[in-house]
Short mmCIF file of C-alpha atoms in Angstrom, two decimals:
data_model
loop_
_atom_site.label_atom_id
_atom_site.label_comp_id
_atom_site.label_asym_id
_atom_site.label_seq_id
_atom_site.Cartn_x
_atom_site.Cartn_y
_atom_site.Cartn_z
CA MET Q 40 -1.12 -17.83 -11.02
CA SER Q 41 -0.10 -17.78 -14.65
CA GLN Q 42 3.44 -18.66 -15.57
CA ALA Q 43 5.80 -15.69 -15.72
CA THR Q 44 6.80 -15.18 -19.31
CA ASN Q 45 10.33 -13.86 -19.37
CA THR Q 46 11.50 -13.78 -15.76
CA LYS Q 47 14.30 -15.82 -14.35
CA ALA Q 48 12.99 -16.80 -10.95
CA LEU Q 49 16.45 -17.92 -9.87
CA SER Q 50 17.88 -14.49 -10.52
CA GLU Q 51 15.73 -12.87 -7.84
CA TRP Q 52 17.70 -11.44 -4.94
CA PRO Q 53 17.15 -13.45 -1.75
CA LEU Q 54 14.70 -12.29 0.91
CA TRP Q 55 15.84 -10.79 4.23
CA GLU Q 56 13.95 -9.98 7.40
CA VAL Q 57 14.70 -6.59 8.91
CA PHE Q 58 14.84 -5.75 12.63
CA VAL Q 59 15.27 -2.18 13.82
CA ARG Q 60 16.26 -0.85 17.26
CA SER Q 61 14.39 2.42 17.57
CA LYS Q 62 16.62 3.76 20.31
CA GLN Q 63 19.50 2.73 22.49
CA GLY Q 64 18.23 0.59 25.37
CA LEU Q 65 15.30 -0.92 23.46
CA GLU Q 66 15.16 -4.26 21.67
CA HIS Q 67 15.38 -4.76 17.93
CA LYS Q 68 11.90 -5.17 16.54
CA HIS Q 69 10.83 -6.87 13.33
CA CYS Q 70 9.66 -4.26 10.86
CA GLY Q 71 9.47 -5.99 7.48
CA SER Q 72 11.40 -7.71 4.74
CA LEU Q 73 13.25 -6.88 1.56
CA HIS Q 74 15.24 -8.41 -1.29
CA ALA Q 75 19.00 -7.89 -1.46
CA SER Q 76 21.94 -9.65 -3.04
CA ASP Q 77 23.94 -10.07 0.19
CA ALA Q 78 24.03 -9.05 3.86
CA GLN Q 79 25.81 -5.74 3.32
CA HIS Q 80 23.44 -4.85 0.55
CA ALA Q 81 20.48 -5.83 2.73
CA LEU Q 82 21.68 -3.47 5.47
CA GLN Q 83 21.91 -0.57 3.04
CA MET Q 84 18.49 -1.31 1.59
CA ALA Q 85 17.01 -1.59 5.07
CA ARG Q 86 18.44 1.81 5.92
CA ASP Q 87 16.72 3.32 2.86
CA VAL Q 88 13.45 1.44 3.13
CA TYR Q 89 12.81 1.39 6.88
CA THR Q 90 14.69 4.30 8.48
CA ARG Q 91 14.04 7.37 6.33
CA ARG Q 92 12.76 9.29 9.37
CA GLN Q 93 15.19 8.42 12.12
CA GLU Q 94 13.22 5.32 13.06
CA GLY Q 95 16.34 3.51 14.18
CA VAL Q 96 19.85 3.54 15.61
CA SER Q 97 20.69 -0.05 14.72
CA ILE Q 98 19.56 -2.59 12.13
CA TRP Q 99 19.75 -6.38 11.96
CA VAL Q 100 19.13 -8.30 8.76
CA VAL Q 101 18.57 -12.05 8.72
CA PRO Q 102 18.10 -14.31 5.69
CA SER Q 103 14.38 -15.17 5.77
CA ASN Q 104 15.05 -18.85 5.13
CA HIS Q 105 17.14 -19.03 8.33
CA ILE Q 106 14.14 -18.33 10.51
CA THR Q 107 12.44 -21.33 12.08
CA ALA Q 108 8.88 -20.59 13.11
CA SER Q 109 6.36 -22.45 15.23
CA ALA Q 110 3.45 -23.77 13.18
CA PRO Q 111 -0.07 -22.43 13.68
CA GLU Q 112 -1.38 -26.01 14.03
CA ASP Q 113 0.93 -26.54 17.01
CA LYS Q 114 -0.56 -23.54 18.78
CA ALA Q 115 -2.57 -25.55 21.28
CA GLU Q 116 0.23 -27.92 22.19
CA PHE Q 117 2.73 -25.10 22.41
CA PHE Q 118 0.95 -22.33 24.22
CA GLU Q 119 -2.16 -23.62 25.94
CA PRO Q 120 -0.39 -25.40 28.82
CA ALA Q 121 0.31 -21.91 30.20
CA SER Q 122 -3.33 -20.86 30.23
CA ASP Q 123 -4.36 -22.80 33.37
CA LYS Q 124 -1.32 -21.78 35.38
CA ILE Q 125 -2.66 -18.51 36.62
CA TYR Q 126 -0.68 -18.93 39.85
CA ARG Q 127 2.29 -17.74 37.79
CA HIS Q 128 0.84 -14.24 37.86
CA PRO Q 129 1.16 -11.87 40.84
CA THR Q 130 -2.55 -11.07 40.69
CA PHE Q 131 -3.34 -14.68 41.75
CA TYR Q 132 -2.36 -13.82 45.34
CA THR Q 133 -4.51 -11.74 47.66
CA ILE Q 134 -2.51 -9.70 50.12
CA PRO Q 135 -4.11 -7.63 52.92
CA ASP Q 136 -4.42 -3.92 52.11
CA GLU Q 137 -2.42 -2.86 55.15
CA VAL Q 138 0.66 -4.53 53.67
CA GLY Q 139 0.66 -1.83 51.02
CA HIS Q 140 2.47 -2.16 47.75
CA MET Q 141 4.21 -5.46 47.22
CA MET O 188 -1.58 6.37 -2.96
CA TYR O 189 -4.28 4.03 -4.02
CA THR O 190 -7.89 3.14 -3.81
CA GLN O 191 -8.93 0.20 -1.69
CA SER O 192 -12.07 -0.16 -3.68
CA PHE O 193 -10.61 -0.35 -7.09
CA SER O 194 -9.66 -3.98 -7.20
CA VAL O 195 -10.57 -5.17 -10.66
CA PRO O 196 -9.47 -8.52 -12.04
CA ASP O 197 -6.06 -8.27 -13.66
CA GLY O 198 -5.90 -8.82 -17.38
CA GLU O 199 -9.65 -9.06 -17.79
CA GLN O 200 -12.38 -6.75 -18.85
CA PRO O 201 -13.82 -5.18 -15.71
CA GLN O 202 -17.31 -5.88 -17.02
CA ALA O 203 -16.56 -9.52 -16.44
CA SER O 204 -15.94 -8.87 -12.76
CA ALA O 205 -19.51 -9.54 -11.69
CA ALA O 206 -19.38 -13.03 -13.09
CA THR O 207 -15.90 -13.68 -11.73
CA SER O 208 -16.75 -12.57 -8.25
CA ALA O 209 -19.96 -14.54 -8.22
CA ALA O 210 -17.97 -17.60 -9.20
CA SER O 211 -15.28 -17.07 -6.60
CA SER O 212 -17.51 -15.99 -3.75
CA GLY O 213 -20.27 -18.46 -4.41
CA LYS O 214 -20.56 -21.42 -2.09
CA VAL O 215 -17.80 -23.76 -3.08
CA LYS O 216 -18.43 -27.20 -1.66
CA PRO O 217 -15.73 -28.03 0.87
CA ILE O 218 -13.94 -31.16 -0.30
CA SER O 219 -13.34 -32.73 3.07
CA ALA O 220 -14.41 -32.54 6.70
CA GLN O 221 -10.95 -31.28 7.52
CA GLU O 222 -11.28 -28.43 5.05
CA ALA O 223 -14.72 -27.60 6.38
CA ALA O 224 -13.27 -27.33 9.86
CA LEU O 225 -10.49 -25.06 8.62
CA GLN O 226 -13.04 -22.90 6.82
CA ALA O 227 -15.14 -22.68 9.97
CA ALA O 228 -12.13 -21.67 12.07
CA PHE O 229 -11.22 -19.04 9.47
CA ASP O 230 -14.78 -17.66 9.41
CA ALA O 231 -14.91 -17.57 13.19
CA ARG O 232 -11.69 -15.61 13.39
CA ILE O 233 -12.89 -13.12 10.77
CA ASP O 234 -16.22 -12.75 12.60
CA ALA O 235 -14.37 -12.03 15.84
CA ASP O 236 -12.42 -9.31 13.98
CA GLY O 237 -9.25 -11.34 14.38
CA ARG O 238 -6.24 -11.25 12.08
CA ILE O 239 -4.99 -13.80 9.56
CA GLU O 240 -1.24 -14.34 9.34
CA PRO O 241 0.78 -15.82 6.44
CA GLN O 242 1.08 -19.35 7.85
CA ASP O 243 -2.62 -19.61 8.70
CA TRP O 244 -5.01 -21.56 6.54
CA MET O 245 -7.11 -19.31 4.30
CA PRO O 246 -9.62 -19.91 1.51
CA GLU O 247 -8.03 -19.81 -1.92
CA ALA O 248 -10.33 -16.96 -3.01
CA TYR O 249 -9.25 -14.86 -0.02
CA ARG O 250 -5.60 -15.41 -0.92
CA LYS O 251 -6.21 -14.58 -4.58
CA THR O 252 -8.15 -11.43 -3.76
CA LEU O 253 -5.40 -10.22 -1.45
CA VAL O 254 -2.60 -10.98 -3.91
CA ARG O 255 -4.47 -9.05 -6.57
CA GLN O 256 -5.32 -6.10 -4.36
CA ILE O 257 -1.94 -5.80 -2.61
CA SER O 258 0.05 -6.17 -5.82
CA GLN O 259 -2.17 -3.61 -7.59
CA HIS O 260 -1.59 -1.35 -4.62
CA ALA O 261 2.19 -1.88 -4.84
CA HIS O 262 2.20 -1.23 -8.59
CA SER O 263 0.24 1.97 -7.96
CA GLU O 264 2.91 3.23 -5.58
CA ILE O 265 5.69 2.52 -8.05
CA VAL O 266 3.90 3.90 -11.11
CA GLY O 267 2.78 6.81 -8.89
CA MET O 268 6.42 7.91 -8.68
CA LEU O 269 6.37 8.84 -12.37
CA PRO O 270 3.95 11.80 -12.66
CA GLU O 271 5.68 13.64 -9.82
CA GLY O 272 9.17 12.41 -10.61
CA ASN O 273 8.65 14.34 -13.81
CA TRP O 274 8.95 17.58 -11.80
CA ILE O 275 11.98 16.83 -9.63
CA SER O 276 14.38 18.46 -12.05
CA ARG O 277 12.07 21.43 -12.54
CA ALA O 278 10.95 22.16 -8.97
CA PRO O 279 10.87 25.93 -8.41
CA SER O 280 13.33 25.98 -5.49
CA LEU O 281 15.85 23.78 -3.74
CA LYS O 282 13.45 23.43 -0.79
CA ARG O 283 10.62 22.17 -3.02
CA LYS O 284 13.01 19.88 -4.82
CA ALA O 285 14.20 18.29 -1.55
CA ILE O 286 10.58 17.84 -0.43
CA LEU O 287 9.53 16.31 -3.73
CA LEU O 288 12.53 13.96 -3.75
CA ALA O 289 11.62 12.78 -0.25
CA LYS O 290 8.00 12.24 -1.26
CA VAL O 291 8.81 10.29 -4.40
CA GLN O 292 11.31 8.19 -2.43
CA ASP O 293 8.52 7.47 0.08
CA GLU O 294 6.28 6.20 -2.73
CA GLY O 295 9.04 3.81 -3.76
CA GLY O 296 9.30 2.65 -0.15
CA HIS O 297 5.53 2.14 0.03
CA GLY O 298 5.71 -0.03 -3.06
CA LEU O 299 8.37 -2.15 -1.39
CA TYR O 300 6.40 -2.60 1.86
CA LEU O 301 3.46 -3.74 -0.20
CA TYR O 302 5.33 -6.09 -2.50
CA SER O 303 6.75 -7.71 0.64
CA ALA O 304 3.26 -8.08 2.10
CA ALA O 305 2.03 -9.71 -1.13
CA GLU O 306 5.02 -12.06 -1.16
CA THR O 307 3.95 -13.50 2.20
CA LEU O 308 0.97 -14.94 0.28
CA GLY O 309 3.23 -17.07 -1.89
CA THR O 310 3.64 -14.94 -4.99
CA SER O 311 7.13 -13.86 -6.01
CA ARG O 312 8.36 -10.35 -6.69
CA ASP O 313 9.36 -11.41 -10.19
CA GLN O 314 5.88 -12.75 -10.91
CA MET O 315 4.28 -9.50 -9.80
CA LEU O 316 6.66 -7.31 -11.78
CA ASP O 317 6.18 -9.51 -14.81
CA ALA O 318 2.41 -9.04 -14.52
CA LEU O 319 2.91 -5.28 -14.39
CA HIS O 320 5.40 -5.11 -17.24
CA THR O 321 3.38 -7.29 -19.59
CA GLY O 322 0.29 -5.16 -18.92
CA ARG O 323 -1.72 -7.92 -17.21
CA ALA O 324 -1.77 -6.18 -13.83
CA LYS O 325 -3.72 -3.03 -13.10
CA TYR O 326 -2.67 -0.01 -11.08
CA SER O 327 -4.54 3.06 -9.97
CA SER O 328 -5.87 4.90 -13.00
CA ILE O 329 -5.12 8.30 -11.52
CA PHE O 330 -1.49 7.94 -12.61
CA ASN O 331 -2.45 7.72 -16.23
CA TYR O 332 -3.01 11.48 -16.34
CA PRO O 333 -0.23 13.98 -17.05
CA THR O 334 1.26 16.56 -14.68
CA LEU O 335 1.17 19.61 -16.92
CA THR O 336 2.29 22.32 -14.49
CA TRP O 337 4.00 22.71 -11.11
CA ALA O 338 0.56 23.22 -9.56
CA ASP O 339 -0.32 19.64 -10.53
CA VAL O 340 2.36 18.47 -8.10
CA GLY O 341 0.68 20.41 -5.26
CA VAL O 342 -2.77 19.17 -6.25
CA ILE O 343 -1.57 15.56 -6.37
CA GLY O 344 -0.34 15.96 -2.79
CA TRP O 345 -3.49 17.64 -1.56
CA LEU O 346 -6.22 15.78 -3.46
CA VAL O 347 -4.77 12.54 -4.81
CA ASP O 348 -2.87 11.73 -1.63
CA GLY O 349 -5.81 13.06 0.39
CA ALA O 350 -8.11 10.59 -1.36
CA ALA O 351 -5.51 7.86 -0.93
CA ILE O 352 -5.33 8.50 2.82
CA MET O 353 -9.12 8.23 3.08
CA ASN O 354 -8.84 4.87 1.35
CA GLN O 355 -5.84 3.62 3.22
CA ILE O 356 -6.77 4.40 6.82
CA PRO O 357 -9.47 1.68 6.93
CA LEU O 358 -6.94 -0.74 5.41
CA CYS O 359 -4.85 -0.43 8.60
CA ARG O 360 -7.58 -2.66 10.10
CA CYS O 361 -7.54 -5.14 7.23
CA SER O 362 -7.94 -8.75 8.35
CA TYR O 363 -4.65 -9.78 6.72
CA GLY O 364 -1.88 -8.92 9.20
CA PRO O 365 1.04 -8.13 6.87
CA TYR O 366 -1.13 -5.85 4.71
CA ALA O 367 -2.52 -4.02 7.74
CA ARG O 368 0.96 -3.51 9.19
CA ALA O 369 2.29 -2.17 5.89
CA MET O 370 -0.62 0.25 5.75
CA VAL O 371 0.09 1.60 9.24
CA ARG O 372 3.57 2.52 8.09
CA VAL O 373 2.30 3.98 4.82
CA CYS O 374 -0.37 6.11 6.51
CA LYS O 375 2.14 7.62 8.92
CA GLU O 376 4.23 8.81 5.99
CA GLU O 377 1.35 9.79 3.76
CA SER O 378 0.28 12.64 6.02
CA PHE O 379 3.42 14.57 5.06
CA HIS O 380 2.55 14.08 1.41
CA GLN O 381 -0.82 15.71 1.70
CA ARG O 382 0.37 18.58 3.85
CA GLN O 383 3.33 19.48 1.65
CA GLY O 384 1.04 19.60 -1.40
CA TYR O 385 -1.54 21.77 0.30
CA GLU O 386 1.13 24.11 1.64
CA ALA O 387 2.78 24.46 -1.77
CA LEU O 388 -0.61 25.48 -3.21
CA LEU O 389 -1.25 27.82 -0.30
CA VAL O 390 1.99 29.70 -0.99
CA MET O 391 0.98 30.16 -4.62
CA MET O 392 -2.54 31.27 -3.69
CA THR O 393 -1.47 33.76 -1.00
CA GLN O 394 1.83 35.06 -2.37
CA GLY O 395 1.65 34.23 -6.06
CA THR O 396 0.86 36.28 -9.14
CA GLN O 397 -2.55 36.09 -10.77
CA ALA O 398 -1.07 33.72 -13.34
CA GLN O 399 0.12 31.40 -10.60
CA LYS O 400 -3.28 31.46 -8.88
CA ASP O 401 -4.92 30.64 -12.20
CA MET O 402 -2.49 27.77 -12.61
CA VAL O 403 -3.59 26.33 -9.25
CA GLN O 404 -7.26 26.64 -10.14
CA ALA O 405 -6.67 25.01 -13.53
CA ALA O 406 -4.90 22.09 -11.85
CA VAL O 407 -7.74 21.66 -9.34
CA ASN O 408 -10.19 21.66 -12.25
CA ARG O 409 -8.20 18.96 -14.01
CA TRP O 410 -7.87 16.62 -11.02
CA TRP O 411 -11.06 16.99 -8.97
CA TRP O 412 -13.31 14.55 -10.81
CA LYS O 413 -10.53 12.05 -11.30
CA CYS O 414 -9.95 12.05 -7.55
CA LEU O 415 -13.62 11.35 -6.87
CA ALA O 416 -13.44 8.42 -9.29
CA MET O 417 -10.44 7.04 -7.36
CA PHE O 418 -12.85 5.69 -4.75
CA GLY O 419 -14.16 3.23 -7.28
CA PRO O 420 -17.58 2.59 -8.86
CA PRO O 421 -20.76 3.40 -6.90
CA ASP O 422 -21.69 0.77 -4.32
CA ALA O 423 -24.52 -0.46 -6.53
CA ASP O 424 -21.98 -1.32 -9.27
CA SER O 425 -19.32 -2.85 -7.02
CA PRO O 426 -19.98 -6.57 -7.06
CA ASN O 427 -16.74 -7.38 -5.21
CA SER O 428 -17.50 -5.12 -2.27
CA ALA O 429 -19.75 -7.43 -0.28
CA GLN O 430 -17.20 -10.25 -0.28
CA GLY O 431 -14.40 -7.82 0.57
CA MET O 432 -16.45 -6.57 3.51
CA ARG O 433 -17.25 -10.11 4.61
CA TRP O 434 -13.55 -10.93 4.68
CA GLY O 435 -12.60 -7.80 6.58
CA ILE O 436 -10.40 -6.67 3.70
CA LYS O 437 -12.60 -3.72 3.01
CA ARG O 438 -14.17 -1.77 5.87
CA ILE O 439 -16.01 1.19 4.37
CA SER O 440 -17.96 1.32 1.11
CA ASN O 441 -16.82 3.30 -1.95
CA ASP O 442 -19.64 5.82 -1.73
CA ASP O 443 -19.19 6.38 2.00
CA LEU O 444 -15.48 7.05 1.57
CA ARG O 445 -16.14 9.34 -1.38
CA GLN O 446 -18.64 11.30 0.70
CA LYS O 447 -16.13 11.58 3.53
CA PHE O 448 -13.53 12.92 1.12
CA VAL O 449 -15.89 15.53 -0.35
CA ASP O 450 -16.97 16.71 3.09
CA ALA O 451 -13.36 17.00 4.26
CA THR O 452 -12.15 18.77 1.12
CA VAL O 453 -14.77 21.51 0.75
CA PRO O 454 -13.57 23.57 3.76
CA GLN O 455 -9.92 23.02 2.73
CA ALA O 456 -10.68 24.43 -0.73
CA LYS O 457 -12.30 27.44 0.87
CA VAL O 458 -9.21 28.23 2.96
CA LEU O 459 -7.06 27.76 -0.11
CA GLY O 460 -9.25 30.09 -2.14
CA VAL O 461 -10.03 27.73 -5.01
CA THR O 462 -13.34 26.61 -6.44
CA LEU O 463 -14.14 22.92 -6.83
CA PRO O 464 -15.40 22.47 -10.42
CA ASP O 465 -18.86 21.12 -9.66
CA PRO O 466 -21.95 23.34 -10.00
CA ASP O 467 -23.99 20.76 -8.07
CA LEU O 468 -21.68 20.77 -5.06
CA LYS O 469 -23.61 22.12 -2.09
CA TRP O 470 -24.31 21.44 1.59
CA ASN O 471 -27.39 19.31 2.20
CA GLU O 472 -28.80 20.25 5.60
CA SER O 473 -31.04 17.20 5.91
CA ARG O 474 -28.28 14.72 5.03
CA GLN O 475 -25.63 16.68 6.91
CA HIS O 476 -23.35 16.01 3.94
CA HIS O 477 -22.43 17.73 0.70
CA ASP O 478 -24.29 16.76 -2.44
CA TYR O 479 -22.16 16.50 -5.55
CA GLY O 480 -22.62 16.01 -9.28
CA SER O 481 -22.32 12.78 -11.24
CA ILE O 482 -18.97 11.25 -12.15
CA ASP O 483 -18.04 10.39 -15.72
CA TRP O 484 -17.60 6.62 -15.34
CA ASP O 485 -17.14 6.07 -19.06
CA GLU O 486 -13.94 8.09 -18.91
CA PHE O 487 -12.86 6.19 -15.80
CA TRP O 488 -13.33 2.78 -17.42
CA ALA O 489 -11.71 3.93 -20.64
CA THR O 490 -8.60 4.82 -18.63
CA VAL O 491 -8.73 1.60 -16.63
CA ASN O 492 -8.90 -0.31 -19.88
CA GLY O 493 -5.77 1.28 -21.23
CA ASN O 494 -7.02 4.29 -23.12
CA GLY O 495 -6.08 7.10 -20.76
CA PRO O 496 -3.70 9.85 -21.91
CA CYS O 497 -0.55 8.31 -20.33
CA ASN O 498 -1.17 4.55 -19.98
CA LYS O 499 1.35 3.60 -22.64
CA GLU O 500 3.94 6.14 -21.54
CA ARG O 501 3.82 5.00 -17.90
CA LEU O 502 4.16 1.34 -18.73
CA ASN O 503 6.97 1.96 -21.21
CA THR O 504 8.86 3.99 -18.62
CA ARG O 505 8.57 1.20 -16.05
CA VAL O 506 9.63 -1.50 -18.52
CA LYS O 507 12.57 0.60 -19.69
CA ALA O 508 13.71 1.19 -16.10
CA TRP O 509 13.46 -2.52 -15.38
CA GLN O 510 15.36 -3.57 -18.50
CA GLU O 511 18.06 -0.95 -18.16
CA GLY O 512 18.54 -1.90 -14.50
CA ALA O 513 19.01 -5.59 -15.30
CA TRP O 514 22.80 -5.38 -15.35
CA VAL O 515 22.79 -3.84 -11.86
CA ARG O 516 20.69 -6.68 -10.46
CA ASP O 517 22.83 -9.30 -12.16
CA ALA O 518 26.10 -7.64 -11.08
CA ALA O 519 25.01 -7.45 -7.43
CA LEU O 520 24.12 -11.13 -7.45
CA ALA O 521 27.34 -12.11 -9.24
CA HIS O 522 29.32 -10.09 -6.69
CA SER O 523 27.65 -11.75 -3.71
CA ARG O 524 28.17 -15.23 -5.20
CA LYS O 525 31.83 -14.46 -5.79
CA GLN O 526 32.22 -13.21 -2.22
CA ALA O 527 30.49 -16.30 -0.83
CA LEU O 528 32.76 -18.54 -2.89
CA LYS O 529 35.84 -16.66 -1.64
CA HIS O 530 34.74 -17.08 1.96
CA HIS O 531 34.07 -20.72 1.30
CA LYS O 532 37.59 -21.26 -0.07
CA GLU O 533 39.23 -19.36 2.79
CA ALA O 534 37.34 -21.43 5.30
CA ALA O 535 38.35 -24.66 3.60
#
C-alpha cells in the first residue's frame, strides 16, 4: 500500500458498528459499519445508510474499537468442547412413540 | 453498478496485468512450516466453499486482490452517482425526480457498504479516497460517458444496472464474508434501479411522441456496446480470472455473464419496442444462445486508460466535492471533541 499523499489519517472520523432491530420484538442485528464524528452523528448516518426502506425501528451504534472479539486461533479451545456433548440436545433421547409430542 | 470482472491493477497499464498476475499468483515459497499450515487451512476452506472473515489468516495476494476489487467497486458506486445526478434538477416530473433522487442516494449507500467491507482488510477510507482522487485507482469505465438526454437515465437503469446486477449476483457468494454480505444488500436495492429505468423508457415508448421514441432508441444505440464491454475482456484475455475463480472471488466467467446478459436483454428490448444496434445479433438454435457482434476493445481500453469523453470531468467533480466538504468534516470532528471535553470536565 503506497503512502497516502495529502491525507491526514488522524482526521478520519472514527468507525462505528451498526445494529438494527427490524421490528419490535426482535433482536438488534449487526448490519455493517460507518464513519461518524460522534454517537449522535453515527445514529443519523446509520439511519441514512442502513434504513432507507423501513428496515428498522431501532438502531444501536457502538464504537468499533470497543468491541472485544474472540480470536479465530482460539476457535478450538473455545467452541469444540461443546461438540461431544450431544446429550445437551433433545434429539439425544429416544422416547416411545405412544408418548406423543414431548 | 459495477463489473466483477474488470479488476485491473490500479495505477498501472492494464497490459502489464498479465505479468503482475503471474507474479502474484505464481507459487510463492512459504517461508515457514507455520505459514504453510495456514495456507493449507485457507485452501481447504476455499475448496469446501467456506467463507473467509476479516480476522482469519489469508494470503497477501488474496488480500491485495480484494482490496483492489472492492475499492474499485466502491469508487464505481460513488462516481456512478454523477452521470445520473446530472439529471436530478431536470427530471421531467416530480415523481421521476423523487425516484432518481432515491436511486442516486442508493448508489452513495452502496459505495459506503463497500468502503466498509474494504476497510475490514486493513486499508483506511482516507487511503482509498486518496487513491481515487489522485487518479491511481480505477472505477468502472461506463461512468466516463455522458448522459446527453433524459432517455440516457432510463437506459442506465435498464442496461447499465441490468449488467451490474448480472455481475453482482455471483458476488453474493464471494468467499470473503464482508464483501458477500455487502453485495446481498446491494443486489436487493439494485432491482428497483433496473425496473424504474425500464419503466421510464416504457412510458416514453408507449405514450411518447415520435421524437421521444427516437430519443430512447438513440440512447440505447449509445449505451449498448458499452454495456457489453462492462463484463470485461474476453475470457481468453483475462489473465486474472483463473486466480479469482480459484479463490472463490469470481464465480462466473466474463463471457458467460455477457452471454447471460444478452440473452436476458433481447426479449426485454422487444417488449420495449427498441432495436439493439447489432446487425449480427441473432438467435443461434444449436447453441441455444444469441450470437452477437464483436466489441470494440480499443475504445474500452482507451477509456480505462483515461481517454474517455468524461474521465477528467468525473474526477474533477469528485475532487472538488471532497475539497469543498473538508470544512464540514473538520467541523464535525471539532464539535465532537469539544463535546467530549465538556463531558470530561463535568464528570471531573
